[in-house]
Amino acid sequence: MATVNEIFTFEKLKKAHELCRRDKQHKHGTIMFEMELGRNLVNLVTRLQSKKYKPGKHKQFKLYDPKERTIDALPYKDRVVLLCFTKNVLEPRLENRVIYDNAASQKNKGTHFAIDRLHKFMRDNFRENKTNNGYFLKCDISKYFASLDHDVLLEKLNRVGFSDDEMWFMELTIRCFGAMGVPLGNHTSQWFAVLYLDDLDRHIKEKLRIKSYTRYMDDFILIHSDKEILRKCKAEIEKVCQHLKLRLNKNKTQIGRLKDGLDYLGFNHKLTATGKIEKRVRASAMLRQKRHLKVIAELYDNGEIDKKWLKTREQAFLNHLKGTTGVKVIKHHMKNIRTSKKV
């Protein structure tokens, strides 16, 4: 546990700024903050340590990849403060608290980790039953970030054992957004969302005894050979969600067969009759990738990006699509871009 004097030092805020400015050094807010960096950092230290700090207003904008999302972003100085708190308080305190198969926002985890765990559970089911006739329960929380209840969240955080100063800052951050929900654009929100369903994670693993379970934020999957057991799990999950003042998305929550495939984190995963797993890019996702490649081709033709940036972006694509037929598509289109051919 730490005090505001220990959390928000000049050195820690400066380091948070250096992390926060990555890939954003040309943004207006970053430039203005850096023009008087020392003064701005000292001002933040003074206001935070005296508890006179108040977050600025959220600026709202929309993203449309892969679907429409409303992002609420704070001014740059406040993002520095939130990142400082996240790195020095939330991450070290919560990483060891959540279950192993909670995959989001943690070091050495992420979407690839969650997919690897899913594939392991699918293979385990095949080995145990000698067939690909196993079942999955795929769940999705409706409007997850917007539905987080502030009182429930603060009670969960208080149970962790944070200090009074740490709780003061988190309540200030949570309450400033409105009556309920947390903003998608905040660093702290990611960890709040990771923790919020921890009771559900433990209910599934410890009370329902489901070994084959993985969660990435509000998307989670249970695998079992008995369909009826998964039906009972779904009913139990709905009860826990009701207690947390959440509800399942009925359109995205389903029970299906592993051999028919399931969509998870942008890919379709299918268990074949031989126990092999076929991982395919969803058609809608591949269409978005091709549209993105067309934009990259135009920027490259106009001289707005260079080969170094192109190589970095290509590697990012390939890492994301590793193990799928999409790798060949990306390599083909990137080769055309480098030779100045339109995609």
GROMACS .gro file of C-alpha atoms in nm:
model
  343
    1MET     CA    1   0.000   0.000   0.000
    2ALA     CA    2   0.125   0.348  -0.083
    3THR     CA    3   0.047   0.715  -0.020
    4VAL     CA    4  -0.005   0.979  -0.290
    5ASN     CA    5   0.342   1.116  -0.201
    6GLU     CA    6   0.494   0.777  -0.291
    7ILE     CA    7   0.283   0.712  -0.601
    8PHE     CA    8   0.299   1.052  -0.771
    9THR     CA    9   0.661   1.162  -0.762
   10PHE     CA   10   0.827   1.381  -1.025
   11GLU     CA   11   1.035   1.086  -1.150
   12LYS     CA   12   0.738   0.846  -1.178
   13LEU     CA   13   0.521   1.101  -1.359
   14LYS     CA   14   0.809   1.181  -1.596
   15LYS     CA   15   0.848   0.811  -1.676
   16ALA     CA   16   0.473   0.782  -1.733
   17HIS     CA   17   0.493   1.076  -1.974
   18GLU     CA   18   0.773   0.905  -2.167
   19LEU     CA   19   0.556   0.594  -2.203
   20CYS     CA   20   0.244   0.793  -2.282
   21ARG     CA   21   0.405   0.994  -2.563
   22ARG     CA   22   0.507   0.688  -2.766
   23ASP     CA   23   0.351   0.711  -3.113
   24LYS     CA   24   0.181   1.035  -3.000
   25GLN     CA   25   0.477   1.274  -2.998
   26HIS     CA   26   0.329   1.470  -3.291
   27LYS     CA   27  -0.011   1.517  -3.126
   28HIS     CA   28  -0.104   1.871  -3.020
   29GLY     CA   29  -0.167   1.775  -2.656
   30THR     CA   30   0.172   1.603  -2.626
   31ILE     CA   31   0.359   1.896  -2.781
   32MET     CA   32   0.189   2.151  -2.555
   33PHE     CA   33   0.265   1.942  -2.246
   34GLU     CA   34   0.632   1.903  -2.344
   35MET     CA   35   0.680   2.275  -2.414
   36GLU     CA   36   0.680   2.332  -2.037
   37LEU     CA   37   0.746   1.977  -1.924
   38GLY     CA   38   0.912   2.057  -1.591
   39ARG     CA   39   0.648   2.307  -1.485
   40ASN     CA   40   0.363   2.077  -1.587
   41LEU     CA   41   0.508   1.782  -1.396
   42VAL     CA   42   0.571   1.990  -1.083
   43ASN     CA   43   0.214   2.122  -1.101
   44LEU     CA   44   0.077   1.767  -1.124
   45VAL     CA   45   0.291   1.651  -0.831
   46THR     CA   46   0.171   1.945  -0.617
   47ARG     CA   47  -0.197   1.898  -0.696
   48LEU     CA   48  -0.191   1.520  -0.658
   49GLN     CA   49   0.004   1.512  -0.331
   50SER     CA   50  -0.225   1.780  -0.182
   51LYS     CA   51  -0.531   1.593  -0.317
   52LYS     CA   52  -0.648   1.901  -0.505
   53TYR     CA   53  -0.619   1.724  -0.840
   54LYS     CA   54  -0.932   1.702  -1.056
   55PRO     CA   55  -0.941   1.517  -1.392
   56GLY     CA   56  -1.029   1.718  -1.701
   57LYS     CA   57  -1.328   1.660  -1.925
   58HIS     CA   58  -1.349   1.353  -2.145
   59LYS     CA   59  -1.340   1.411  -2.521
   60GLN     CA   60  -1.561   1.168  -2.709
   61PHE     CA   61  -1.494   1.022  -3.053
   62LYS     CA   62  -1.579   0.702  -3.240
   63LEU     CA   63  -1.373   0.417  -3.383
   64TYR     CA   64  -1.510   0.176  -3.642
   65ASP     CA   65  -1.258  -0.111  -3.642
   66PRO     CA   66  -1.379  -0.379  -3.609
   67LYS     CA   67  -1.711  -0.231  -3.494
   68GLU     CA   68  -1.834   0.108  -3.382
   69ARG     CA   69  -1.696   0.197  -3.040
   70THR     CA   70  -1.727   0.520  -2.844
   71ILE     CA   71  -1.395   0.629  -2.694
   72ASP     CA   72  -1.382   0.881  -2.409
   73ALA     CA   73  -1.033   1.026  -2.381
   74LEU     CA   74  -0.901   1.261  -2.113
   75PRO     CA   75  -0.659   1.549  -2.183
   76TYR     CA   76  -0.295   1.442  -2.219
   77LYS     CA   77  -0.188   1.549  -1.868
   78ASP     CA   78  -0.459   1.330  -1.715
   79ARG     CA   79  -0.358   1.033  -1.929
   80VAL     CA   80  -0.006   1.069  -1.787
   81VAL     CA   81  -0.148   1.063  -1.433
   82LEU     CA   82  -0.362   0.754  -1.502
   83LEU     CA   83  -0.071   0.570  -1.663
   84CYS     CA   84   0.149   0.653  -1.363
   85PHE     CA   85  -0.113   0.510  -1.125
   86THR     CA   86  -0.170   0.204  -1.344
   87LYS     CA   87   0.199   0.116  -1.369
   88ASN     CA   88   0.283   0.179  -1.004
   89VAL     CA   89  -0.033   0.057  -0.829
   90LEU     CA   90  -0.288  -0.135  -1.035
   91GLU     CA   91  -0.060  -0.361  -1.239
   92PRO     CA   92   0.162  -0.487  -0.954
   93ARG     CA   93  -0.134  -0.533  -0.718
   94LEU     CA   94  -0.381  -0.702  -0.955
   95GLU     CA   95  -0.161  -0.915  -1.181
   96ASN     CA   96  -0.112  -1.181  -0.914
   97ARG     CA   97  -0.472  -1.162  -0.792
   98VAL     CA   98  -0.663  -1.259  -1.107
   99ILE     CA   99  -0.678  -1.618  -1.233
  100TYR     CA  100  -0.423  -1.748  -1.483
  101ASP     CA  101  -0.677  -1.775  -1.766
  102ASN     CA  102  -0.781  -1.411  -1.740
  103ALA     CA  103  -0.580  -1.296  -2.042
  104ALA     CA  104  -0.632  -0.921  -2.097
  105SER     CA  105  -0.400  -0.627  -2.014
  106GLN     CA  106  -0.122  -0.832  -1.853
  107LYS     CA  107   0.246  -0.889  -1.929
  108ASN     CA  108   0.315  -1.196  -2.143
  109LYS     CA  109  -0.057  -1.240  -2.206
  110GLY     CA  110  -0.308  -1.089  -2.449
  111THR     CA  111  -0.506  -1.224  -2.745
  112HIS     CA  112  -0.238  -1.475  -2.853
  113PHE     CA  113  -0.223  -1.617  -2.501
  114ALA     CA  114  -0.604  -1.648  -2.486
  115ILE     CA  115  -0.615  -1.822  -2.826
  116ASP     CA  116  -0.334  -2.061  -2.727
  117ARG     CA  117  -0.526  -2.153  -2.412
  118LEU     CA  118  -0.844  -2.211  -2.615
  119HIS     CA  119  -0.657  -2.442  -2.853
  120LYS     CA  120  -0.508  -2.633  -2.560
  121PHE     CA  121  -0.854  -2.688  -2.411
  122MET     CA  122  -0.991  -2.801  -2.748
  123ARG     CA  123  -0.707  -3.053  -2.788
  124ASP     CA  124  -0.751  -3.172  -2.428
  125ASN     CA  125  -1.119  -3.236  -2.496
  126PHE     CA  126  -1.030  -3.439  -2.806
  127ARG     CA  127  -0.771  -3.649  -2.619
  128GLU     CA  128  -1.006  -3.722  -2.330
  129ASN     CA  129  -1.305  -3.818  -2.546
  130LYS     CA  130  -1.131  -3.946  -2.864
  131THR     CA  131  -1.374  -3.737  -3.071
  132ASN     CA  132  -1.441  -3.381  -3.184
  133ASN     CA  133  -1.801  -3.395  -3.061
  134GLY     CA  134  -1.728  -3.174  -2.758
  135TYR     CA  135  -1.923  -2.857  -2.684
  136PHE     CA  136  -1.845  -2.495  -2.604
  137LEU     CA  137  -2.032  -2.218  -2.425
  138LYS     CA  138  -1.934  -1.878  -2.561
  139CYS     CA  139  -2.044  -1.576  -2.357
  140ASP     CA  140  -2.031  -1.202  -2.416
  141ILE     CA  141  -2.134  -0.925  -2.175
  142SER     CA  142  -2.368  -0.666  -2.321
  143LYS     CA  143  -2.210  -0.316  -2.326
  144TYR     CA  144  -1.951  -0.421  -2.070
  145PHE     CA  145  -1.751  -0.103  -2.004
  146ALA     CA  146  -2.062   0.114  -2.006
  147SER     CA  147  -2.238  -0.120  -1.759
  148LEU     CA  148  -1.982  -0.140  -1.479
  149ASP     CA  149  -2.152  -0.032  -1.157
  150HIS     CA  150  -1.941   0.216  -0.961
  151ASP     CA  151  -2.043   0.094  -0.615
  152VAL     CA  152  -1.981  -0.270  -0.705
  153LEU     CA  153  -1.643  -0.182  -0.859
  154LEU     CA  154  -1.531   0.024  -0.560
  155GLU     CA  155  -1.636  -0.252  -0.321
  156LYS     CA  156  -1.426  -0.499  -0.521
  157LEU     CA  157  -1.127  -0.265  -0.517
  158ASN     CA  158  -1.168  -0.209  -0.143
  159ARG     CA  159  -1.159  -0.587  -0.086
  160VAL     CA  160  -0.816  -0.601  -0.255
  161GLY     CA  161  -0.672  -0.398   0.034
  162PHE     CA  162  -0.568  -0.072  -0.130
  163SER     CA  163  -0.463   0.217   0.095
  164ASP     CA  164  -0.692   0.513   0.170
  165ASP     CA  165  -0.491   0.731  -0.070
  166GLU     CA  166  -0.513   0.471  -0.346
  167MET     CA  167  -0.889   0.437  -0.293
  168TRP     CA  168  -0.925   0.817  -0.294
  169PHE     CA  169  -0.766   0.840  -0.636
  170MET     CA  170  -0.960   0.548  -0.784
  171GLU     CA  171  -1.295   0.676  -0.659
  172LEU     CA  172  -1.212   1.019  -0.802
  173THR     CA  173  -1.127   0.860  -1.138
  174ILE     CA  174  -1.435   0.638  -1.143
  175ARG     CA  175  -1.692   0.893  -1.024
  176CYS     CA  176  -1.576   1.171  -1.261
  177PHE     CA  177  -1.707   0.980  -1.562
  178GLY     CA  178  -2.076   0.986  -1.471
  179ALA     CA  179  -2.338   0.778  -1.296
  180MET     CA  180  -2.208   0.442  -1.416
  181GLY     CA  181  -1.960   0.277  -1.651
  182VAL     CA  182  -1.592   0.343  -1.713
  183PRO     CA  183  -1.445   0.508  -2.026
  184LEU     CA  184  -1.281   0.288  -2.288
  185GLY     CA  185  -1.000   0.539  -2.336
  186ASN     CA  186  -0.854   0.530  -1.983
  187HIS     CA  187  -0.557   0.314  -1.877
  188THR     CA  188  -0.722   0.244  -1.542
  189SER     CA  189  -1.043   0.125  -1.709
  190GLN     CA  190  -0.869  -0.177  -1.860
  191TRP     CA  191  -0.767  -0.303  -1.518
  192PHE     CA  192  -1.103  -0.221  -1.362
  193ALA     CA  193  -1.263  -0.434  -1.635
  194VAL     CA  194  -1.014  -0.716  -1.576
  195LEU     CA  195  -1.096  -0.724  -1.203
  196TYR     CA  196  -1.474  -0.671  -1.225
  197LEU     CA  197  -1.546  -1.027  -1.345
  198ASP     CA  198  -1.297  -1.192  -1.109
  199ASP     CA  199  -1.581  -1.332  -0.895
  200LEU     CA  200  -1.730  -1.487  -1.209
  201ASP     CA  201  -1.391  -1.635  -1.307
  202ARG     CA  202  -1.358  -1.799  -0.967
  203HIS     CA  203  -1.718  -1.919  -0.965
  204ILE     CA  204  -1.662  -2.096  -1.297
  205LYS     CA  205  -1.322  -2.243  -1.206
  206GLU     CA  206  -1.371  -2.320  -0.836
  207LYS     CA  207  -1.744  -2.384  -0.785
  208LEU     CA  208  -1.856  -2.510  -1.126
  209ARG     CA  209  -1.522  -2.693  -1.165
  210ILE     CA  210  -1.478  -2.605  -1.530
  211LYS     CA  211  -1.109  -2.653  -1.610
  212SER     CA  212  -1.133  -2.552  -1.975
  213TYR     CA  213  -1.212  -2.182  -1.939
  214THR     CA  214  -1.055  -1.871  -2.087
  215ARG     CA  215  -1.153  -1.503  -2.072
  216TYR     CA  216  -1.037  -1.199  -2.262
  217MET     CA  217  -1.208  -0.896  -2.106
  218ASP     CA  218  -1.583  -0.959  -2.154
  219ASP     CA  219  -1.552  -1.250  -2.401
  220PHE     CA  220  -1.517  -1.591  -2.237
  221ILE     CA  221  -1.546  -1.956  -2.335
  222LEU     CA  222  -1.615  -2.278  -2.144
  223ILE     CA  223  -1.548  -2.620  -2.302
  224HIS     CA  224  -1.699  -2.950  -2.190
  225SER     CA  225  -1.800  -3.285  -2.337
  226ASP     CA  226  -2.151  -3.262  -2.182
  227LYS     CA  227  -2.389  -3.008  -2.335
  228GLU     CA  228  -2.626  -3.026  -2.038
  229ILE     CA  229  -2.349  -2.923  -1.798
  230LEU     CA  230  -2.282  -2.616  -2.012
  231ARG     CA  231  -2.654  -2.530  -2.003
  232LYS     CA  232  -2.639  -2.538  -1.623
  233CYS     CA  233  -2.321  -2.327  -1.631
  234LYS     CA  234  -2.499  -2.067  -1.844
  235ALA     CA  235  -2.779  -2.041  -1.588
  236GLU     CA  236  -2.523  -1.999  -1.309
  237ILE     CA  237  -2.332  -1.735  -1.507
  238GLU     CA  238  -2.654  -1.538  -1.558
  239LYS     CA  239  -2.711  -1.536  -1.181
  240VAL     CA  240  -2.360  -1.406  -1.109
  241CYS     CA  241  -2.397  -1.142  -1.381
  242GLN     CA  242  -2.724  -1.028  -1.228
  243HIS     CA  243  -2.548  -0.985  -0.893
  244LEU     CA  244  -2.281  -0.778  -1.071
  245LYS     CA  245  -2.556  -0.573  -1.243
  246LEU     CA  246  -2.454  -0.705  -1.585
  247ARG     CA  247  -2.636  -0.907  -1.850
  248LEU     CA  248  -2.524  -1.146  -2.121
  249ASN     CA  249  -2.554  -1.045  -2.485
  250LYS     CA  250  -2.818  -1.293  -2.605
  251ASN     CA  251  -2.713  -1.264  -2.970
  252LYS     CA  252  -2.348  -1.348  -2.898
  253THR     CA  253  -2.394  -1.600  -2.618
  254GLN     CA  254  -2.435  -1.953  -2.749
  255ILE     CA  255  -2.369  -2.324  -2.697
  256GLY     CA  256  -2.223  -2.503  -2.998
  257ARG     CA  257  -2.013  -2.797  -3.113
  258LEU     CA  258  -1.636  -2.773  -3.141
  259LYS     CA  259  -1.643  -2.948  -3.477
  260ASP     CA  260  -1.865  -2.671  -3.617
  261GLY     CA  261  -1.620  -2.401  -3.510
  262LEU     CA  262  -1.644  -2.099  -3.281
  263ASP     CA  263  -1.556  -1.734  -3.324
  264TYR     CA  264  -1.315  -1.589  -3.068
  265LEU     CA  265  -1.096  -1.279  -3.083
  266GLY     CA  266  -1.126  -1.223  -3.458
  267PHE     CA  267  -1.076  -1.584  -3.572
  268ASN     CA  268  -1.283  -1.896  -3.625
  269HIS     CA  269  -1.146  -2.204  -3.445
  270LYS     CA  270  -1.260  -2.549  -3.558
  271LEU     CA  271  -1.172  -2.890  -3.413
  272THR     CA  272  -1.136  -3.149  -3.690
  273ALA     CA  273  -1.203  -3.525  -3.674
  274THR     CA  274  -0.828  -3.590  -3.640
  275GLY     CA  275  -0.787  -3.351  -3.344
  276LYS     CA  276  -0.626  -3.077  -3.552
  277ILE     CA  277  -0.740  -2.720  -3.500
  278GLU     CA  278  -0.814  -2.504  -3.802
  279LYS     CA  279  -0.775  -2.134  -3.732
  280ARG     CA  280  -0.923  -1.909  -3.997
  281VAL     CA  281  -0.963  -1.535  -4.029
  282ARG     CA  282  -1.326  -1.440  -4.027
  283ALA     CA  283  -1.443  -1.308  -4.365
  284SER     CA  284  -1.542  -0.970  -4.219
  285ALA     CA  285  -1.201  -0.935  -4.053
  286MET     CA  286  -1.016  -1.019  -4.377
  287LEU     CA  287  -1.222  -0.760  -4.563
  288ARG     CA  288  -1.119  -0.495  -4.311
  289GLN     CA  289  -0.753  -0.598  -4.349
  290LYS     CA  290  -0.773  -0.555  -4.727
  291ARG     CA  291  -0.931  -0.212  -4.689
  292HIS     CA  292  -0.650  -0.117  -4.451
  293LEU     CA  293  -0.394  -0.239  -4.704
  294LYS     CA  294  -0.546  -0.017  -4.973
  295VAL     CA  295  -0.502   0.286  -4.750
  296ILE     CA  296  -0.140   0.185  -4.683
  297ALA     CA  297  -0.080   0.148  -5.059
  298GLU     CA  298  -0.208   0.501  -5.124
  299LEU     CA  299   0.005   0.647  -4.844
  300TYR     CA  300   0.313   0.466  -4.977
  301ASP     CA  301   0.249   0.579  -5.335
  302ASN     CA  302   0.215   0.938  -5.211
  303GLY     CA  303   0.542   0.918  -5.017
  304GLU     CA  304   0.372   0.965  -4.679
  305ILE     CA  305   0.521   0.645  -4.535
  306ASP     CA  306   0.858   0.481  -4.600
  307LYS     CA  307   0.981   0.121  -4.635
  308LYS     CA  308   1.085   0.105  -4.270
  309TRP     CA  309   0.732   0.187  -4.153
  310LEU     CA  310   0.594  -0.052  -4.413
  311LYS     CA  311   0.812  -0.336  -4.281
  312THR     CA  312   0.702  -0.269  -3.923
  313ARG     CA  313   0.336  -0.272  -4.023
  314GLU     CA  314   0.381  -0.589  -4.227
  315GLN     CA  315   0.535  -0.767  -3.928
  316ALA     CA  316   0.243  -0.658  -3.710
  317PHE     CA  317  -0.001  -0.805  -3.964
  318LEU     CA  318   0.193  -1.131  -3.984
  319ASN     CA  319   0.216  -1.169  -3.605
  320HIS     CA  320  -0.159  -1.118  -3.577
  321LEU     CA  321  -0.241  -1.367  -3.854
  322LYS     CA  322   0.020  -1.628  -3.759
  323GLY     CA  323  -0.104  -1.980  -3.825
  324THR     CA  324  -0.375  -1.880  -4.073
  325THR     CA  325  -0.406  -1.860  -4.452
  326GLY     CA  326  -0.424  -1.482  -4.409
  327VAL     CA  327  -0.042  -1.473  -4.389
  328LYS     CA  328  -0.013  -1.552  -4.762
  329VAL     CA  329  -0.263  -1.278  -4.846
  330ILE     CA  330  -0.073  -1.016  -4.645
  331LYS     CA  331   0.263  -1.112  -4.797
  332HIS     CA  332   0.118  -1.095  -5.147
  333HIS     CA  333  -0.034  -0.751  -5.097
  334MET     CA  334   0.270  -0.611  -4.919
  335LYS     CA  335   0.493  -0.726  -5.204
  336ASN     CA  336   0.268  -0.539  -5.447
  337ILE     CA  337   0.283  -0.226  -5.232
  338ARG     CA  338   0.664  -0.232  -5.220
  339THR     CA  339   0.674  -0.249  -5.601
  340SER     CA  340   0.426   0.042  -5.612
  341LYS     CA  341   0.137  -0.166  -5.742
  342LYS     CA  342  -0.212  -0.088  -5.625
  343VAL     CA  343  -0.367  -0.347  -5.395
   0.00000   0.00000   0.00000
